[in-house]
mmCIF file of C-alpha atoms and ligand atoms in Angstrom:
data_model
loop_
_atom_site.group_PDB
_atom_site.id
_atom_site.type_symbol
_atom_site.label_atom_id
_atom_site.label_comp_id
_atom_site.label_asym_id
_atom_site.label_seq_id
_atom_site.Cartn_x
_atom_site.Cartn_y
_atom_site.Cartn_z
ATOM 1 C CA MET A 1 0.037 -0.197 -0.109
ATOM 2 C CA ARG A 2 1.263 3.485 -0.941
ATOM 3 C CA ILE A 3 0.169 6.108 1.627
ATOM 4 C CA VAL A 4 1.043 9.735 1.422
ATOM 5 C CA VAL A 5 1.055 11.815 4.511
ATOM 6 C CA LEU A 6 1.231 15.610 5.072
ATOM 7 C CA ALA A 7 3.006 16.259 8.143
ATOM 8 C CA GLY A 8 3.793 19.200 10.330
ATOM 9 C CA GLY A 9 5.943 18.740 13.486
ATOM 10 C CA ILE A 10 5.208 16.938 16.544
ATOM 11 C CA GLY A 11 1.688 15.804 15.977
ATOM 12 C CA GLY A 12 2.539 14.562 12.448
ATOM 13 C CA ALA A 13 5.957 12.678 13.552
ATOM 14 C CA ARG A 14 4.250 10.960 16.374
ATOM 15 C CA PHE A 15 1.267 9.713 13.971
ATOM 16 C CA LEU A 16 3.722 8.676 11.542
ATOM 17 C CA ARG A 17 5.599 6.458 14.062
ATOM 18 C CA GLY A 18 2.176 4.831 14.768
ATOM 19 C CA LEU A 19 1.443 4.356 11.216
ATOM 20 C CA LYS A 20 4.816 2.580 10.588
ATOM 21 C CA GLN A 21 3.940 0.219 13.592
ATOM 22 C CA ALA A 22 0.501 -0.244 12.134
ATOM 23 C CA VAL A 23 1.527 -1.110 8.448
ATOM 24 C CA PRO A 24 5.193 -1.952 8.574
ATOM 25 C CA ASP A 25 5.271 -2.889 4.996
ATOM 26 C CA ALA A 26 3.472 -0.002 3.571
ATOM 27 C CA ASP A 27 5.457 2.350 1.007
ATOM 28 C CA ILE A 28 5.081 5.918 2.924
ATOM 29 C CA THR A 29 5.916 9.225 1.442
ATOM 30 C CA VAL A 30 5.809 12.111 3.938
ATOM 31 C CA ILE A 31 5.389 15.794 2.479
ATOM 32 C CA GLY A 32 6.714 17.861 5.160
ATOM 33 C CA ASN A 33 5.962 21.518 6.050
ATOM 34 C CA THR A 34 8.831 24.095 5.549
ATOM 35 C CA ALA A 35 7.049 27.173 6.035
ATOM 36 C CA ASP A 36 8.199 27.255 9.814
ATOM 37 C CA ASP A 37 11.705 26.947 8.543
ATOM 38 C CA ILE A 38 13.901 29.816 9.863
ATOM 39 C CA HIS A 39 17.360 31.241 9.083
ATOM 40 C CA LEU A 40 19.639 31.610 12.359
ATOM 41 C CA PHE A 41 23.024 32.219 12.908
ATOM 42 C CA GLY A 42 23.700 31.969 9.203
ATOM 43 C CA LEU A 43 22.114 28.497 9.304
ATOM 44 C CA LYS A 44 18.779 27.115 7.484
ATOM 45 C CA VAL A 45 16.918 25.444 10.334
ATOM 46 C CA CYS A 46 13.794 23.193 9.227
ATOM 47 C CA PRO A 47 11.988 22.197 12.419
ATOM 48 C CA ASP A 48 9.358 20.160 11.041
ATOM 49 C CA LEU A 49 11.429 18.327 8.742
ATOM 50 C CA ASP A 50 13.882 17.596 11.509
ATOM 51 C CA THR A 51 11.207 16.763 14.125
ATOM 52 C CA VAL A 52 10.006 13.926 11.560
ATOM 53 C CA MET A 53 13.371 12.749 10.900
ATOM 54 C CA TYR A 54 14.495 12.609 14.393
ATOM 55 C CA THR A 55 11.216 11.175 15.684
ATOM 56 C CA LEU A 56 11.182 8.283 13.266
ATOM 57 C CA GLY A 57 14.997 7.679 13.329
ATOM 58 C CA GLY A 58 15.101 7.412 17.080
ATOM 59 C CA GLY A 59 17.072 10.807 17.927
ATOM 60 C CA ILE A 60 14.097 13.023 19.186
ATOM 61 C CA ASN A 61 13.982 14.371 22.745
ATOM 62 C CA GLU A 62 10.746 12.672 23.837
ATOM 63 C CA GLU A 63 9.528 15.073 26.434
ATOM 64 C CA GLN A 64 9.714 18.280 24.329
ATOM 65 C CA GLY A 65 8.803 16.467 20.932
ATOM 66 C CA TRP A 66 11.407 18.549 19.179
ATOM 67 C CA GLY A 67 15.108 18.867 19.067
ATOM 68 C CA ARG A 68 17.944 15.923 19.890
ATOM 69 C CA THR A 69 17.916 13.454 23.059
ATOM 70 C CA ASP A 70 20.956 13.881 25.001
ATOM 71 C CA GLU A 71 21.123 17.438 24.002
ATOM 72 C CA THR A 72 24.051 20.086 25.427
ATOM 73 C CA PHE A 73 23.795 23.882 24.827
ATOM 74 C CA HIS A 74 27.511 24.916 24.778
ATOM 75 C CA LEU A 75 27.378 26.692 21.418
ATOM 76 C CA LYS A 76 24.240 28.602 22.307
ATOM 77 C CA GLU A 77 25.776 29.594 25.517
ATOM 78 C CA GLU A 78 29.029 30.770 23.840
ATOM 79 C CA LEU A 79 26.990 32.837 21.447
ATOM 80 C CA ALA A 80 24.968 34.392 24.185
ATOM 81 C CA ALA A 81 28.417 35.276 25.717
ATOM 82 C CA TYR A 82 29.183 37.289 22.502
ATOM 83 C CA GLY A 83 25.746 38.785 22.847
ATOM 84 C CA VAL A 84 24.374 36.997 19.740
ATOM 85 C CA GLY A 85 20.905 35.821 19.751
ATOM 86 C CA PRO A 86 17.997 34.962 19.428
ATOM 87 C CA GLU A 87 18.185 33.441 22.972
ATOM 88 C CA TRP A 88 14.585 32.423 22.651
ATOM 89 C CA PHE A 89 15.238 29.497 20.311
ATOM 90 C CA GLY A 90 16.691 26.382 21.859
ATOM 91 C CA LEU A 91 19.116 25.286 19.477
ATOM 92 C CA GLY A 92 21.342 22.314 20.865
ATOM 93 C CA ASP A 93 24.874 21.321 19.961
ATOM 94 C CA ARG A 94 23.737 18.055 18.318
ATOM 95 C CA ASP A 95 20.907 19.723 16.604
ATOM 96 C CA PHE A 96 23.501 22.418 15.260
ATOM 97 C CA ALA A 97 25.515 19.654 13.486
ATOM 98 C CA THR A 98 22.342 18.920 11.285
ATOM 99 C CA HIS A 99 21.778 22.556 10.484
ATOM 100 C CA ILE A 100 25.509 23.128 9.330
ATOM 101 C CA VAL A 101 25.299 20.115 7.019
ATOM 102 C CA ARG A 102 22.129 21.195 5.390
ATOM 103 C CA THR A 103 23.424 24.788 4.967
ATOM 104 C CA GLN A 104 26.775 23.717 3.473
ATOM 105 C CA MET A 105 24.872 21.591 0.960
ATOM 106 C CA LEU A 106 22.531 24.157 -0.005
ATOM 107 C CA SER A 107 25.130 26.620 -0.405
ATOM 108 C CA ALA A 108 26.945 24.159 -2.620
ATOM 109 C CA GLY A 109 24.005 24.343 -4.575
ATOM 110 C CA TYR A 110 21.690 21.083 -3.716
ATOM 111 C CA PRO A 111 18.155 21.649 -3.447
ATOM 112 C CA LEU A 112 16.382 21.112 -0.036
ATOM 113 C CA SER A 113 14.760 17.900 -1.210
ATOM 114 C CA ALA A 114 18.314 16.415 -2.067
ATOM 115 C CA VAL A 115 19.857 17.550 1.297
ATOM 116 C CA THR A 116 16.686 16.202 3.153
ATOM 117 C CA GLU A 117 17.377 12.770 1.431
ATOM 118 C CA ALA A 118 21.245 13.001 2.418
ATOM 119 C CA LEU A 119 20.365 13.695 5.992
ATOM 120 C CA CYS A 120 17.828 10.957 6.200
ATOM 121 C CA ASP A 121 20.539 8.461 4.777
ATOM 122 C CA ARG A 122 21.920 8.877 8.441
ATOM 123 C CA TRP A 123 18.724 8.768 10.386
ATOM 124 C CA LYS A 124 16.775 6.149 8.163
ATOM 125 C CA PRO A 125 13.452 7.312 9.048
ATOM 126 C CA GLY A 126 11.740 4.389 7.169
ATOM 127 C CA VAL A 127 9.471 6.904 4.980
ATOM 128 C CA ARG A 128 10.512 9.065 2.057
ATOM 129 C CA LEU A 129 10.803 12.383 3.461
ATOM 130 C CA LEU A 130 10.128 14.927 1.075
ATOM 131 C CA PRO A 131 9.863 18.798 1.799
ATOM 132 C CA MET A 132 6.659 20.436 0.372
ATOM 133 C CA SER A 133 8.858 22.729 -1.787
ATOM 134 C CA ASP A 134 12.565 23.358 -2.571
ATOM 135 C CA ASP A 135 11.404 26.986 -2.807
ATOM 136 C CA ARG A 136 11.651 29.348 0.306
ATOM 137 C CA VAL A 137 8.071 29.638 1.964
ATOM 138 C CA GLU A 138 7.914 31.327 5.268
ATOM 139 C CA THR A 139 4.924 31.631 7.481
ATOM 140 C CA HIS A 140 4.623 35.331 8.931
ATOM 141 C CA VAL A 141 2.011 36.354 11.538
ATOM 142 C CA ALA A 142 0.546 39.792 11.739
ATOM 143 C CA VAL A 143 0.145 40.876 15.337
ATOM 144 C CA THR A 144 -0.200 44.050 17.310
ATOM 145 C CA LEU A 145 2.294 43.848 19.992
ATOM 146 C CA PRO A 146 0.943 45.189 23.362
ATOM 147 C CA ASP A 147 1.431 48.833 24.231
ATOM 148 C CA SER A 148 4.258 48.861 26.542
ATOM 149 C CA GLY A 149 3.626 52.567 27.697
ATOM 150 C CA SER A 150 6.964 53.490 26.779
ATOM 151 C CA ALA A 151 9.057 53.217 23.700
ATOM 152 C CA ALA A 152 7.849 54.551 20.450
ATOM 153 C CA GLY A 153 6.413 51.552 18.204
ATOM 154 C CA SER A 154 4.596 49.931 20.964
ATOM 155 C CA GLY A 155 1.137 49.029 20.127
ATOM 156 C CA GLU A 156 2.400 48.692 16.412
ATOM 157 C CA ARG A 157 1.060 46.244 14.170
ATOM 158 C CA LYS A 158 3.862 44.118 12.464
ATOM 159 C CA ALA A 159 4.540 40.792 10.747
ATOM 160 C CA ILE A 160 6.706 38.525 12.442
ATOM 161 C CA HIS A 161 8.315 35.289 11.799
ATOM 162 C CA PHE A 162 6.130 32.248 12.670
ATOM 163 C CA GLN A 163 8.620 31.105 15.102
ATOM 164 C CA GLU A 164 8.885 34.345 16.907
ATOM 165 C CA TYR A 165 5.082 34.303 17.395
ATOM 166 C CA TRP A 166 5.218 30.428 18.380
ATOM 167 C CA VAL A 167 8.263 30.251 20.625
ATOM 168 C CA ARG A 168 9.214 33.797 21.706
ATOM 169 C CA LEU A 169 5.589 35.034 22.110
ATOM 170 C CA ARG A 170 4.015 31.626 22.772
ATOM 171 C CA ALA A 171 1.122 32.831 20.838
ATOM 172 C CA SER A 172 0.227 35.213 23.668
ATOM 173 C CA VAL A 173 -1.154 37.990 21.310
ATOM 174 C CA PRO A 174 -3.938 37.271 18.601
ATOM 175 C CA ALA A 175 -2.612 36.333 15.284
ATOM 176 C CA GLU A 176 -4.481 38.957 13.154
ATOM 177 C CA ALA A 177 -3.478 37.133 9.578
ATOM 178 C CA VAL A 178 -1.024 34.147 8.915
ATOM 179 C CA VAL A 179 0.414 34.521 5.652
ATOM 180 C CA PRO A 180 2.828 31.986 3.912
ATOM 181 C CA VAL A 181 5.060 34.259 2.181
ATOM 182 C CA GLY A 182 6.447 32.913 -0.901
ATOM 183 C CA ALA A 183 3.869 30.018 -1.433
ATOM 184 C CA GLU A 184 2.222 31.307 -4.412
ATOM 185 C CA GLN A 185 5.503 31.217 -6.334
ATOM 186 C CA ALA A 186 6.532 28.082 -4.770
ATOM 187 C CA LYS A 187 6.641 24.730 -6.898
ATOM 188 C CA PRO A 188 6.102 21.388 -5.226
ATOM 189 C CA ALA A 189 9.421 19.527 -4.699
ATOM 190 C CA PRO A 190 10.574 16.821 -7.128
ATOM 191 C CA GLY A 191 8.486 13.528 -6.230
ATOM 192 C CA VAL A 192 5.606 15.348 -4.444
ATOM 193 C CA LEU A 193 3.039 15.109 -6.951
ATOM 194 C CA GLU A 194 4.189 12.111 -8.409
ATOM 195 C CA ALA A 195 3.765 10.366 -4.823
ATOM 196 C CA ILE A 196 0.238 11.818 -4.677
ATOM 197 C CA ALA A 197 -0.590 10.437 -8.132
ATOM 198 C CA GLU A 198 0.766 7.138 -7.148
ATOM 199 C CA ALA A 199 -1.005 6.919 -3.720
ATOM 200 C CA ASP A 200 -3.593 4.410 -2.470
ATOM 201 C CA VAL A 201 -4.473 6.732 0.280
ATOM 202 C CA VAL A 202 -3.695 10.324 1.453
ATOM 203 C CA LEU A 203 -3.611 11.109 5.351
ATOM 204 C CA PHE A 204 -3.728 14.208 7.204
ATOM 205 C CA PRO A 205 -2.396 13.450 10.760
ATOM 206 C CA PRO A 206 -3.512 15.595 13.726
ATOM 207 C CA SER A 207 -1.111 18.421 12.438
ATOM 208 C CA ASN A 208 -1.996 22.231 12.570
ATOM 209 C CA PRO A 209 -4.599 22.776 10.071
ATOM 210 C CA VAL A 210 -3.300 26.466 9.239
ATOM 211 C CA VAL A 211 0.397 26.550 9.869
ATOM 212 C CA SER A 212 1.140 22.832 8.890
ATOM 213 C CA ILE A 213 -1.275 21.312 6.529
ATOM 214 C CA GLY A 214 -2.706 24.557 5.346
ATOM 215 C CA THR A 215 0.810 25.877 4.153
ATOM 216 C CA ILE A 216 1.750 22.400 2.421
ATOM 217 C CA LEU A 217 -1.743 22.779 0.761
ATOM 218 C CA ALA A 218 -1.013 26.480 -0.449
ATOM 219 C CA VAL A 219 1.883 25.548 -2.586
ATOM 220 C CA PRO A 220 -0.088 25.457 -5.921
ATOM 221 C CA GLY A 221 -0.605 22.324 -7.381
ATOM 222 C CA ILE A 222 -0.600 20.102 -4.167
ATOM 223 C CA ARG A 223 -4.268 20.654 -3.105
ATOM 224 C CA GLU A 224 -5.278 20.112 -6.630
ATOM 225 C CA ALA A 225 -3.323 16.823 -7.061
ATOM 226 C CA ILE A 226 -4.688 15.560 -3.770
ATOM 227 C CA ALA A 227 -8.382 16.367 -4.751
ATOM 228 C CA ASP A 228 -7.968 14.968 -8.238
ATOM 229 C CA ALA A 229 -6.087 11.733 -7.130
ATOM 230 C CA GLY A 230 -9.323 9.857 -6.782
ATOM 231 C CA VAL A 231 -8.127 8.021 -3.847
ATOM 232 C CA PRO A 232 -9.577 8.317 -0.328
ATOM 233 C CA VAL A 233 -8.356 11.340 1.947
ATOM 234 C CA VAL A 234 -8.779 10.915 5.363
ATOM 235 C CA GLY A 235 -7.685 13.226 8.456
ATOM 236 C CA LEU A 236 -7.509 12.994 12.078
ATOM 237 C CA SER A 237 -8.492 16.091 14.139
ATOM 238 C CA PRO A 238 -5.956 17.976 16.098
ATOM 239 C CA ILE A 239 -8.761 19.508 18.058
ATOM 240 C CA VAL A 240 -10.240 17.306 21.097
ATOM 241 C CA GLY A 241 -12.990 18.731 23.190
ATOM 242 C CA ASP A 242 -12.767 22.227 21.198
ATOM 243 C CA ALA A 243 -9.050 22.497 22.450
ATOM 244 C CA PRO A 244 -5.845 21.695 20.450
ATOM 245 C CA VAL A 245 -4.389 18.527 21.793
ATOM 246 C CA ARG A 246 -0.813 19.976 21.697
ATOM 247 C CA GLY A 247 0.268 23.674 20.889
ATOM 248 C CA MET A 248 -1.737 26.756 20.312
ATOM 249 C CA ALA A 249 -3.669 25.811 17.076
ATOM 250 C CA ASP A 250 -6.716 27.766 18.251
ATOM 251 C CA LYS A 251 -4.655 31.074 17.804
ATOM 252 C CA VAL A 252 -4.095 30.427 14.318
ATOM 253 C CA LEU A 253 -7.294 29.036 13.520
ATOM 254 C CA ALA A 254 -9.017 32.324 14.735
ATOM 255 C CA ALA A 255 -6.973 34.214 12.419
ATOM 256 C CA VAL A 256 -8.386 32.393 9.478
ATOM 257 C CA GLY A 257 -11.749 32.610 10.808
ATOM 258 C CA VAL A 258 -12.459 29.274 11.923
ATOM 259 C CA GLU A 259 -13.585 28.024 15.299
ATOM 260 C CA SER A 260 -11.668 25.680 17.526
ATOM 261 C CA THR A 261 -13.963 22.643 17.040
ATOM 262 C CA ALA A 262 -13.138 19.314 15.360
ATOM 263 C CA ALA A 263 -16.076 19.861 13.223
ATOM 264 C CA ALA A 264 -15.002 23.400 11.954
ATOM 265 C CA VAL A 265 -11.569 22.025 10.996
ATOM 266 C CA ALA A 266 -13.183 19.253 9.001
ATOM 267 C CA GLU A 267 -15.414 21.871 7.237
ATOM 268 C CA HIS A 268 -12.458 24.261 6.571
ATOM 269 C CA TYR A 269 -10.880 21.373 4.660
ATOM 270 C CA GLY A 270 -14.062 20.740 2.902
ATOM 271 C CA SER A 271 -15.609 17.804 1.221
ATOM 272 C CA GLY A 272 -13.824 18.637 -2.047
ATOM 273 C CA LEU A 273 -10.659 17.610 -0.453
ATOM 274 C CA LEU A 274 -11.379 15.350 2.411
ATOM 275 C CA ASP A 275 -13.400 12.156 2.446
ATOM 276 C CA GLY A 276 -13.227 10.908 5.774
ATOM 277 C CA TRP A 277 -12.260 12.455 9.244
ATOM 278 C CA LEU A 278 -11.759 11.161 12.675
ATOM 279 C CA VAL A 279 -12.801 13.135 15.864
ATOM 280 C CA ASP A 280 -12.070 12.018 19.390
ATOM 281 C CA THR A 281 -14.769 10.075 21.326
ATOM 282 C CA VAL A 282 -15.421 13.307 23.545
ATOM 283 C CA ASP A 283 -16.481 15.106 20.149
ATOM 284 C CA ALA A 284 -18.884 12.109 19.087
ATOM 285 C CA GLY A 285 -21.526 14.552 19.267
ATOM 286 C CA SER A 286 -20.077 16.512 16.107
ATOM 287 C CA VAL A 287 -20.297 13.397 13.800
ATOM 288 C CA GLU A 288 -23.550 14.245 12.463
ATOM 289 C CA ARG A 289 -22.279 17.807 11.479
ATOM 290 C CA VAL A 290 -19.330 16.509 9.711
ATOM 291 C CA GLU A 291 -21.368 14.010 7.651
ATOM 292 C CA ALA A 292 -23.800 16.896 6.768
ATOM 293 C CA ALA A 293 -20.820 18.371 5.275
ATOM 294 C CA GLY A 294 -20.386 15.555 3.030
ATOM 295 C CA ILE A 295 -17.435 13.929 4.999
ATOM 296 C CA ARG A 296 -17.642 10.572 6.453
ATOM 297 C CA CYS A 297 -16.939 10.616 10.086
ATOM 298 C CA ARG A 298 -16.329 8.254 12.931
ATOM 299 C CA ALA A 299 -15.421 9.052 16.752
ATOM 300 C CA VAL A 300 -12.479 7.157 18.176
ATOM 301 C CA PRO A 301 -9.712 7.802 20.869
ATOM 302 C CA LEU A 302 -7.305 10.405 19.388
ATOM 303 C CA MET A 303 -5.075 10.789 22.199
ATOM 304 C CA MET A 304 -1.471 9.795 21.028
ATOM 305 C CA THR A 305 -0.309 8.742 24.733
ATOM 306 C CA ASP A 306 2.288 6.160 23.177
ATOM 307 C CA VAL A 307 3.068 4.615 20.187
ATOM 308 C CA ASP A 308 0.339 1.884 20.340
ATOM 309 C CA ALA A 309 -2.303 4.492 20.741
ATOM 310 C CA ALA A 310 -0.871 6.210 17.603
ATOM 311 C CA ALA A 311 -0.689 2.986 15.639
ATOM 312 C CA GLN A 312 -4.415 2.264 16.538
ATOM 313 C CA MET A 313 -5.404 5.668 15.442
ATOM 314 C CA ALA A 314 -3.485 5.105 12.305
ATOM 315 C CA ARG A 315 -5.420 1.842 11.812
ATOM 316 C CA GLU A 316 -8.592 3.584 12.266
ATOM 317 C CA ALA A 317 -7.636 6.027 9.431
ATOM 318 C CA LEU A 318 -6.873 3.304 7.166
ATOM 319 C CA ALA A 319 -10.118 1.504 8.016
ATOM 320 C CA LEU A 320 -12.317 4.597 7.174
ATOM 321 C CA ALA A 321 -10.299 5.183 4.116
ATOM 322 C CA GLU A 322 -11.396 1.563 3.014
ATOM 323 C CA GLU A 323 -14.846 2.461 3.915
ATOM 324 C CA VAL A 324 -15.093 5.730 1.796
ATOM 325 C CA ARG A 325 -13.341 3.806 -1.192
ATOM 326 C CA GLY A 326 -16.627 1.528 -0.741
HETATM 327 N N1 LIG B 1 9.887 24.981 20.260
HETATM 328 C C1 LIG B 1 9.849 25.696 21.371
HETATM 329 O O1 LIG B 1 8.837 25.809 21.824
HETATM 330 N N2 LIG B 1 10.983 26.491 21.877
HETATM 331 C C2 LIG B 1 12.342 26.205 21.115
HETATM 332 O O2 LIG B 1 13.167 26.741 21.631
HETATM 333 C C3 LIG B 1 12.350 25.640 20.046
HETATM 334 C C4 LIG B 1 13.410 25.094 19.500
HETATM 335 C C5 LIG B 1 13.600 24.304 18.204
HETATM 336 C C6 LIG B 1 14.857 24.018 17.715
HETATM 337 C C7 LIG B 1 14.789 23.203 16.665
HETATM 338 C C8 LIG B 1 13.504 22.511 16.183
HETATM 339 O O3 LIG B 1 13.715 21.748 15.150
HETATM 340 C C9 LIG B 1 12.449 22.790 16.745
HETATM 341 C C10 LIG B 1 12.267 23.768 17.678
HETATM 342 N N3 LIG B 1 11.082 24.094 18.329
HETATM 343 C C11 LIG B 1 11.131 24.819 19.604
HETATM 344 C C12 LIG B 1 9.835 23.469 17.881
HETATM 345 C C13 LIG B 1 9.316 24.470 16.725
HETATM 346 O O4 LIG B 1 9.383 25.630 17.065
HETATM 347 C C14 LIG B 1 7.648 24.268 16.588
HETATM 348 O O5 LIG B 1 6.965 23.550 17.328
HETATM 349 C C15 LIG B 1 7.465 23.747 15.091
HETATM 350 O O6 LIG B 1 8.088 24.589 14.090
HETATM 351 C C16 LIG B 1 6.013 23.882 14.866
HETATM 352 O O7 LIG B 1 5.693 22.705 14.126
#
């Protein structure tokens, strides 16, 4: 079975680990979000690709869900001693090596897709990991910073990098707009459209519908390829009991005018894209609303407490795919 999965960071990576356990013989292609990518200290950092690669390759910091296990922060401390930041983004020594190799290869002219393949040679994630695009796409968030009452510029509206919104501000101010800068001009990375065309099923894990899956779908050609593939497309709700399972998805959902409920996220994707949708058992009451929108819906446990739980979610998603296939 050929499965294509659109993935953001932690939610996508943990779901993929379950999917691999559920169907060890499946041929899995992951289309990873790269709009969270950021240039820091002259290096290109790809948080979502790395989170998938480290999680499936056994190198992830399990508690955080991002970054490396057994990490140290000497380099960051040395940079801070020179007054070189940002101090709010936690890059560890082991993780730095990945960004150095990636940046060297990019500087030598390799596209991000080839660099990702080279990095995966080491980590052997057991899936084919493709960036959504080799072109630069960067999510910016429009915010009005709180009026500090002092300096000029306080209370100003500005666009900031997604990581600054997510990590430095911890989404503490409303996201007024979320813009995947560069998406309109971006092309799908080599292999992306081919993988979709050859897939037996496409899955949307419980990743952020706006800044993860939303940005992948914003790359021209990807949404159309999925809608036209003629295979079941099944998603899993990242919202359980009207709140995000992890992260702050509700903040960015508000920016695109979508309420933070499992049913509203399904409607946001729409029946033109989605054939099946899994909600958590606590949201069983929303099954009818989703089905009224033309999307087959089932309520099953959606908390990825461990790999077995994630594997069971993957089995449910594949069972729903078979059901809609008819
Ligand atoms: N998330 C944090 O909350 N704080 C951090 O300092 C941080 C650093 C970081 C470094 C490398 C990396 O691959 C991911 C990192 N993340 C961090 C996670 C990341 O910011 C986001 O969770 C994802 O971009 C959202 O998918």
